[in-house]
Coordinates of N, CA and C in Angstrom, one line a residue:
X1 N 0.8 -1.2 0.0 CA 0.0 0.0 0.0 C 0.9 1.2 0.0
X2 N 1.7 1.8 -1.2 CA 2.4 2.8 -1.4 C 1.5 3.7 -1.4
X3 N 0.4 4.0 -2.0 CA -0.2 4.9 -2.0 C -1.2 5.9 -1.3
X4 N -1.4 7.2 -0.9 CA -2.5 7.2 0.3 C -3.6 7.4 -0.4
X5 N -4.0 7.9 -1.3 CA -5.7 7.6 -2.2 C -5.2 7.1 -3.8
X6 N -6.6 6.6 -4.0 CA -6.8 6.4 -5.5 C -8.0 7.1 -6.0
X7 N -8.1 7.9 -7.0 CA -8.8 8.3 -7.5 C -9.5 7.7 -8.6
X8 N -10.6 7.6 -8.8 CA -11.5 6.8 -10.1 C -12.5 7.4 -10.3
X9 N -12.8 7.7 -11.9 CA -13.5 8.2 -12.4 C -14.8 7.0 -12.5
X10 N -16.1 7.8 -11.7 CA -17.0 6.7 -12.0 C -18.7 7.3 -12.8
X11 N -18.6 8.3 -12.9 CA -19.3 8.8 -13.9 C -18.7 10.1 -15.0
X12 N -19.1 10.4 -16.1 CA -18.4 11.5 -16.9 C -19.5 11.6 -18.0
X13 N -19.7 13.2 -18.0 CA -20.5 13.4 -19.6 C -19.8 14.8 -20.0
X14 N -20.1 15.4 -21.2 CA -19.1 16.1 -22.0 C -18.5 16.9 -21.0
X15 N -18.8 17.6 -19.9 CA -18.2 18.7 -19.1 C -18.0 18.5 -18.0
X16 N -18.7 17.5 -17.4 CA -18.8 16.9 -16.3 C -18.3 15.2 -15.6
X17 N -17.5 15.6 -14.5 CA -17.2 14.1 -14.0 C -17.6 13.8 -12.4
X18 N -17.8 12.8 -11.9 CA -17.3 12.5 -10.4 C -16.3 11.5 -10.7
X19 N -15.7 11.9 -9.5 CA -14.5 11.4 -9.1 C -15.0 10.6 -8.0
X20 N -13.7 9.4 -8.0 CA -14.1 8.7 -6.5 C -12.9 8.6 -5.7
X21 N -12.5 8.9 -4.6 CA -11.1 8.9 -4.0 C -12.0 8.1 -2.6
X22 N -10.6 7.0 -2.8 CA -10.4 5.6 -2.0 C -9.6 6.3 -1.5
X23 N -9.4 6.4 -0.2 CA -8.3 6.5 1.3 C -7.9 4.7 1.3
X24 N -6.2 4.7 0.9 CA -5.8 3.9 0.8 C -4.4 3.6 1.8
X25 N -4.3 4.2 3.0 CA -3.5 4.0 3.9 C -4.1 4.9 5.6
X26 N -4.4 4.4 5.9 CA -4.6 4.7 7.7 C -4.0 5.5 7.8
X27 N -2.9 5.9 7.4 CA -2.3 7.5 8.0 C -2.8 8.5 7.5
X28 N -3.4 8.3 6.9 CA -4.3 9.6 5.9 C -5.7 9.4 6.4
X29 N -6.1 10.9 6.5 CA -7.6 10.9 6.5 C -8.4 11.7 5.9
X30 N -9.6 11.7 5.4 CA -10.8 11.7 4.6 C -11.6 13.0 4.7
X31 N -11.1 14.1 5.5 CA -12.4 15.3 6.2 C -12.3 16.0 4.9
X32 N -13.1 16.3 4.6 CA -13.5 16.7 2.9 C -12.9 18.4 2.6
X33 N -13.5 19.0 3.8 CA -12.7 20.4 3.6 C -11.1 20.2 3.8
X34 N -10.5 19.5 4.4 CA -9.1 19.8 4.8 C -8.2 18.4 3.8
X35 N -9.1 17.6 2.8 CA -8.9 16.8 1.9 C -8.3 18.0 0.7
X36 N -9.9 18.6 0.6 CA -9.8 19.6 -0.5 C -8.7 20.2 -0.6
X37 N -8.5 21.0 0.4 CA -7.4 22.0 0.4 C -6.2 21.3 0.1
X38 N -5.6 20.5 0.9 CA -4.3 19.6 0.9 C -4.1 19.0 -0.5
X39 N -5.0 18.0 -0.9 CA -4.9 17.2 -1.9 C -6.0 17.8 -3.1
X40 N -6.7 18.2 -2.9 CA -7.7 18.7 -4.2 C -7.0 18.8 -5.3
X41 N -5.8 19.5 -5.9 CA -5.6 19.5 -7.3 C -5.1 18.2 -7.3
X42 N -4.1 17.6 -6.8 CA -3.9 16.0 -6.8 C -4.9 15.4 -7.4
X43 N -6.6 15.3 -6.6 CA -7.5 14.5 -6.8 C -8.3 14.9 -7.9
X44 N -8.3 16.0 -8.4 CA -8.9 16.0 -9.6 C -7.9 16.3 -11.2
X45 N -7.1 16.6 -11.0 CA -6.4 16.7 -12.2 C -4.9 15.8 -12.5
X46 N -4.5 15.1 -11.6 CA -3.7 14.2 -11.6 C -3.7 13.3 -12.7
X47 N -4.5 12.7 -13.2 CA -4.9 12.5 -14.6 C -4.6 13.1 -15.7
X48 N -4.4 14.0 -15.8 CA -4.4 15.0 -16.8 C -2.8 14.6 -17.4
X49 N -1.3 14.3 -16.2 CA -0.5 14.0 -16.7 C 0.1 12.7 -16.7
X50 N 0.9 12.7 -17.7 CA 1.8 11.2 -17.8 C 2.3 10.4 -16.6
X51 N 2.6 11.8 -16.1 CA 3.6 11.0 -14.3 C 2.4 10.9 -13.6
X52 N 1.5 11.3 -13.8 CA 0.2 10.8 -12.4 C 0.0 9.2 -12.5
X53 N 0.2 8.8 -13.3 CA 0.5 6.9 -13.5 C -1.6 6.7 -13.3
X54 N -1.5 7.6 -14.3 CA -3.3 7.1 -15.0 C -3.1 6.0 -15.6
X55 N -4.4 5.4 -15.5 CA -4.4 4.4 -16.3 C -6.3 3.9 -16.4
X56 N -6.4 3.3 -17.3 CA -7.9 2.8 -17.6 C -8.2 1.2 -17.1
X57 N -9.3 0.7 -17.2 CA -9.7 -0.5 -16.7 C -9.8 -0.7 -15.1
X58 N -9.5 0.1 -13.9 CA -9.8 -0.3 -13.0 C -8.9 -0.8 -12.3
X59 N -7.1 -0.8 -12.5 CA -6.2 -1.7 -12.4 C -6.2 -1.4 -11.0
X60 N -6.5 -0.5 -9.8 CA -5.9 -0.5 -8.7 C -7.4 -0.6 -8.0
X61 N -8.2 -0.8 -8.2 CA -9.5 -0.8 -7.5 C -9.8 -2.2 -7.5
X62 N -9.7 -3.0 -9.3 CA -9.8 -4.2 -9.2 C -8.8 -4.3 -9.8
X63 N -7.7 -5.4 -8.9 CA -6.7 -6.0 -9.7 C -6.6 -7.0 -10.6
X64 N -7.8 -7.5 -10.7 CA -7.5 -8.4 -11.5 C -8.1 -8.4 -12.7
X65 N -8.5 -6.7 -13.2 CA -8.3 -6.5 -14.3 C -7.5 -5.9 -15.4
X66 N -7.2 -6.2 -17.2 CA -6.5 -5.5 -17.1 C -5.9 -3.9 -17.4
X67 N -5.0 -3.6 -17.2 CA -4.8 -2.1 -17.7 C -4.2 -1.6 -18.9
X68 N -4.3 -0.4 -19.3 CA -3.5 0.4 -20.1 C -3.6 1.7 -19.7
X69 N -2.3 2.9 -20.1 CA -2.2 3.9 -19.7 C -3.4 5.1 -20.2
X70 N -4.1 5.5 -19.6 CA -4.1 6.7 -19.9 C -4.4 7.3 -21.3
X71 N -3.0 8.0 -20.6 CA -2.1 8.8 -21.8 C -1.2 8.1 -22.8
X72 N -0.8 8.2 -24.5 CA 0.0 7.7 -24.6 C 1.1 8.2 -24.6
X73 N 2.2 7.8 -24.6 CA 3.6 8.6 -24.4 C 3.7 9.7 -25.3
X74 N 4.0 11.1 -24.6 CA 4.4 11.9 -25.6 C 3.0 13.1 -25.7
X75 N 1.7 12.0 -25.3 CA 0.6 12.7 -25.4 C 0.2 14.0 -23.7
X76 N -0.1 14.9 -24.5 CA -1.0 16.0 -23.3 C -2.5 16.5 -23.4
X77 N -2.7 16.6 -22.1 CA -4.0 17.2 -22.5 C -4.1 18.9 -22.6
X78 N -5.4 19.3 -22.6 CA -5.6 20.6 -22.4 C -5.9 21.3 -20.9
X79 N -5.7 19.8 -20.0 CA -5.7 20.7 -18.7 C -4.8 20.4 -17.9
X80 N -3.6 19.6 -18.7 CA -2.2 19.5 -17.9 C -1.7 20.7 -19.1
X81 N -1.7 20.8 -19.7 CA -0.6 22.0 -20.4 C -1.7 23.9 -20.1
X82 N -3.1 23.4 -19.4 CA -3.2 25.1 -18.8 C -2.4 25.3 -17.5
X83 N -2.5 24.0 -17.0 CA -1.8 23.9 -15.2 C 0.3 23.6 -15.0
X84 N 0.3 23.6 -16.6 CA 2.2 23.9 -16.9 C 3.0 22.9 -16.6
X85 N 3.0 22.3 -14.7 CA 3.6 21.1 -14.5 C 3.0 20.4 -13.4
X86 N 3.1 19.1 -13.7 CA 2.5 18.2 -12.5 C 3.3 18.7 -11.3
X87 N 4.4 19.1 -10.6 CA 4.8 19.8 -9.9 C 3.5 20.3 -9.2
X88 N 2.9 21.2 -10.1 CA 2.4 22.1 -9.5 C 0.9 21.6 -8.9
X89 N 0.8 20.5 -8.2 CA -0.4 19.9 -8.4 C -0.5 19.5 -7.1
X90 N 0.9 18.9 -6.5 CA 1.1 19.2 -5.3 C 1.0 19.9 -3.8
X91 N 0.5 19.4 -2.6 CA -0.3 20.7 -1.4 C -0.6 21.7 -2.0
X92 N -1.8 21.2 -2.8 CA -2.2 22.3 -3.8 C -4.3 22.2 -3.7
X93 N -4.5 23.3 -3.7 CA -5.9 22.8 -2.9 C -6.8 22.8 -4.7
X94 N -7.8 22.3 -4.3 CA -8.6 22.0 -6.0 C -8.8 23.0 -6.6
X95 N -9.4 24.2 -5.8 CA -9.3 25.8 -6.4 C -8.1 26.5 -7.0
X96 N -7.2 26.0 -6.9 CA -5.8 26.3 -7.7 C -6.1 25.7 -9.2
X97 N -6.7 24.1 -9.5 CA -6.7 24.0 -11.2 C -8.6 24.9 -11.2
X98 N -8.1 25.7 -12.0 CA -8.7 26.8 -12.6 C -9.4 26.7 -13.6
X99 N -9.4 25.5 -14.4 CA -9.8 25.1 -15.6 C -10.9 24.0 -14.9
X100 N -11.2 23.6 -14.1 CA -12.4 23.0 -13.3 C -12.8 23.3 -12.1
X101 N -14.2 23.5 -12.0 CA -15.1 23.9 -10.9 C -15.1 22.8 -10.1
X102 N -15.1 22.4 -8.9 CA -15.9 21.5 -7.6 C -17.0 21.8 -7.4
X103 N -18.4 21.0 -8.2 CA -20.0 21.5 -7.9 C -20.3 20.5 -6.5
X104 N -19.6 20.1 -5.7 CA -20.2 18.9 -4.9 C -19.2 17.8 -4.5
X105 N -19.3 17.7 -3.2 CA -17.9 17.2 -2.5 C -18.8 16.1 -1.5
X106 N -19.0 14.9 -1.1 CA -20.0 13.8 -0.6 C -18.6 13.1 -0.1
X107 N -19.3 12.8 1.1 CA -18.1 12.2 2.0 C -19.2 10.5 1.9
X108 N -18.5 9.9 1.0 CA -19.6 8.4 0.9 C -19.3 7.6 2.1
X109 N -17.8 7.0 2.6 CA -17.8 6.3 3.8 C -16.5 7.1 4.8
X110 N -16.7 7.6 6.0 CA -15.4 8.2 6.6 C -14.4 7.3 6.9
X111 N -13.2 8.1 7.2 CA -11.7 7.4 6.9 C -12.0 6.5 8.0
X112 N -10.8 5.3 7.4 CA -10.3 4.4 8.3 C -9.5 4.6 9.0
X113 N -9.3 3.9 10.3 CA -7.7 3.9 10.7 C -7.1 3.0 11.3
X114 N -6.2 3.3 12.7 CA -6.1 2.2 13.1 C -7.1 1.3 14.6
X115 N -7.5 2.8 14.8 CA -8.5 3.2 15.9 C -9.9 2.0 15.2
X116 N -10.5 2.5 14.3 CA -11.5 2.0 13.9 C -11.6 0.7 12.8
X117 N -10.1 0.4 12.5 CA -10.6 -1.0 11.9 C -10.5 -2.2 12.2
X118 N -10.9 -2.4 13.1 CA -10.9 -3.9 13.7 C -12.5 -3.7 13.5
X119 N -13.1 -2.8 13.4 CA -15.0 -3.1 13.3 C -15.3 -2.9 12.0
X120 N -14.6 -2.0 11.2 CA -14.5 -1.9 9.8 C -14.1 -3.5 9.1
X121 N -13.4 -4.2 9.6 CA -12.9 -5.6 9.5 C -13.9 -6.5 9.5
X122 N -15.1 -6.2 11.0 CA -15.3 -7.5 11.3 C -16.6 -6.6 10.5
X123 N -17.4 -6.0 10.1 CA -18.3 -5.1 9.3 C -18.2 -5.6 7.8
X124 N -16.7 -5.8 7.4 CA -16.6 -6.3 5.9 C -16.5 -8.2 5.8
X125 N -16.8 -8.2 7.2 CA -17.0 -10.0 7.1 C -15.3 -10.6 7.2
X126 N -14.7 -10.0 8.0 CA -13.4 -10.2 8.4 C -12.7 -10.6 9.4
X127 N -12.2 -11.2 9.8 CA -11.4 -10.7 11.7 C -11.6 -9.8 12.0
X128 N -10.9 -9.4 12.9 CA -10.7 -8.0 13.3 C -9.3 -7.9 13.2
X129 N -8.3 -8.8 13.3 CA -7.0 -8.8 12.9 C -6.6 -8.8 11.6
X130 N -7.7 -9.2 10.9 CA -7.0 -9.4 9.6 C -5.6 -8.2 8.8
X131 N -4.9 -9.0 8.1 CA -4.1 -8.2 7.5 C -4.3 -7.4 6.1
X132 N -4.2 -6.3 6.3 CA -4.9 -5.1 5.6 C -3.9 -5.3 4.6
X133 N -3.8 -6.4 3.0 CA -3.3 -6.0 1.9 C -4.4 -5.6 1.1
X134 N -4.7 -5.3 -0.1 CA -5.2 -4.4 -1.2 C -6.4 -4.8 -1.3
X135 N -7.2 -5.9 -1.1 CA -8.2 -6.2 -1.3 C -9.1 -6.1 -0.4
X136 N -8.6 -5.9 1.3 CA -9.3 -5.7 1.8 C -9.1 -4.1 2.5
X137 N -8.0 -3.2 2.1 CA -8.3 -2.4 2.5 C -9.6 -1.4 1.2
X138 N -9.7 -1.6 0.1 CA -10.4 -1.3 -1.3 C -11.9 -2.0 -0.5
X139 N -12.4 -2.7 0.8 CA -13.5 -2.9 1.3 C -13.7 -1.9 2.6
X140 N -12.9 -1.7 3.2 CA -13.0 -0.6 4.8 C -12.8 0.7 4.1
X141 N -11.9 1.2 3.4 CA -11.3 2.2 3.5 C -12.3 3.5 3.0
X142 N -11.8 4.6 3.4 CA -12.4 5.5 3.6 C -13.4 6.5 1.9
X143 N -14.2 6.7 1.3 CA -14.3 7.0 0.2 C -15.2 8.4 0.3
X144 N -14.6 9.2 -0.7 CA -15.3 11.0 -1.2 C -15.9 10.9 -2.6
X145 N -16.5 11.4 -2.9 CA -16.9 11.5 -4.6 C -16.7 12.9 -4.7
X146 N -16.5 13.4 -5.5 CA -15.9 14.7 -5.9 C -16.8 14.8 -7.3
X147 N -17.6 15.5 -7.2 CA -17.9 16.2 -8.7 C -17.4 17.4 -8.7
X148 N -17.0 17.6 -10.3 CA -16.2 18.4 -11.1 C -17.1 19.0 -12.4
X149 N -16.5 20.1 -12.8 CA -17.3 20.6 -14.0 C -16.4 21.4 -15.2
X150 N -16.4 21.4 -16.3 CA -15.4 22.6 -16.8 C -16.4 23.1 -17.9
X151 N -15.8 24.4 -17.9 CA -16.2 25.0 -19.0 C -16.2 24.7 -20.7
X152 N -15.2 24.1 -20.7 CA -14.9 24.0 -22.4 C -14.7 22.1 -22.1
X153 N -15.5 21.1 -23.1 CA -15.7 19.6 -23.3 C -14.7 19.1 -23.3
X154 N -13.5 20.3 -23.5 CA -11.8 19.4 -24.5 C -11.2 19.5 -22.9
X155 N -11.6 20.2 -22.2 CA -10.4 20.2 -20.6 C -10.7 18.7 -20.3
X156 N -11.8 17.9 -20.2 CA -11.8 16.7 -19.0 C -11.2 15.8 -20.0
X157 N -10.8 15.9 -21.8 CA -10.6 15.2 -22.6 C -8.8 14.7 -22.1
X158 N -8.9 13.1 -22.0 CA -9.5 11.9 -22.6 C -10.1 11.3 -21.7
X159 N -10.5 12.4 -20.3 CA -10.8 11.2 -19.1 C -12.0 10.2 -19.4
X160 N -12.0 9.0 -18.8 CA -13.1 8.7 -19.1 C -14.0 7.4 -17.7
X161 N -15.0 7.1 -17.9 CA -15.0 6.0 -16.4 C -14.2 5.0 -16.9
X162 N -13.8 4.5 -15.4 CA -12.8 3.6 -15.2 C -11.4 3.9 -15.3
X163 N -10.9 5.6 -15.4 CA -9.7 5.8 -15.0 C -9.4 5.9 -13.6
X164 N -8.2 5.4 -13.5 CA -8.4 5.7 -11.7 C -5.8 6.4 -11.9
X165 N -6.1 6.7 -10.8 CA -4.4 7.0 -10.6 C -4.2 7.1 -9.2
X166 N -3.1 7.0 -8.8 CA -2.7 6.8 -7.5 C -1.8 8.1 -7.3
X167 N -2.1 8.8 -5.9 CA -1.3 10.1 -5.9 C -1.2 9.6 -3.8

């Protein structure tokens, strides 16, 4: 579990997406205003570049299907080249990428941790000890849906459902 969320796109129409961010490590937590701020451009535009390690088919939500990138090498979009460098995407709150609105921020299940998953565990049909590798933290772990909006159809271009990336 290198990563502390995954992001997945699970609905999209020409201007519009939600987003789904998995809390994928206990040390991290879920409160939607102090999410936003911290991680918000992370969670919604991360995608946009090569190094965000997008990819399609669901590869980190379900592993056992398969993937392909994204992007293909070489390729950009129009809302990683208005936002300059993934650098900049970084403790970076969602109101910084400029080229998409936040209509709606849903806190679907609150964060896990270490405090609270032994009932999260025995909740998902588990011990309470069990050991938290990928499959079962993708059942406890903490989830936000994030809807997004842009002005112009070509900014969210190529996202589409079933991208997800790890930041």
């Amino acid at each position: 579990m290198g990563s502390a969320y995954i992001g997945s796109v699970i609905a999209r129409s020409a201007n519009t997406a939600t987003i789904r961010v998995y809390q994928h490590h206990p040390d991290y937590g879920l409160d939607p205003e102090y999410f936003m701020d911290e991680w918000g451009a992370m969670a919604i535009a991360c995608w946009a570049f090569k190094d965000g390690y997008a990819v399609r088919n669901f590869r980190n939500t379900d592993t056992k299907a398969p993937f392909v990138s994204l992007l293909a090498d070489g390729e950009t979009t129009a809302l990683g080249r208005s936002l300059g460098s993934f650098d900049n995407l970084f403790d970076a709150p969602a109101t910084s990428v400029e080229a998409l609105r936040v209509t709606k921020v849903n806190l679907v299940r609150s964060a896990y941790n270490d405090e609270n998953s032994p009932e999260r565990l025995t909740a998902a049909g588990y011990p309470p000890d069990q050991e938290r590798f990928h499959e079962v933290v993708m059942k406890i772990c903490g989830v936000l849906d994030i809807d997004v909006e842009a002005d112009d159809d070509e900014t969210l271009a190529p996202l589409i459902v079933g991208a997800e990336w790890e930041f």
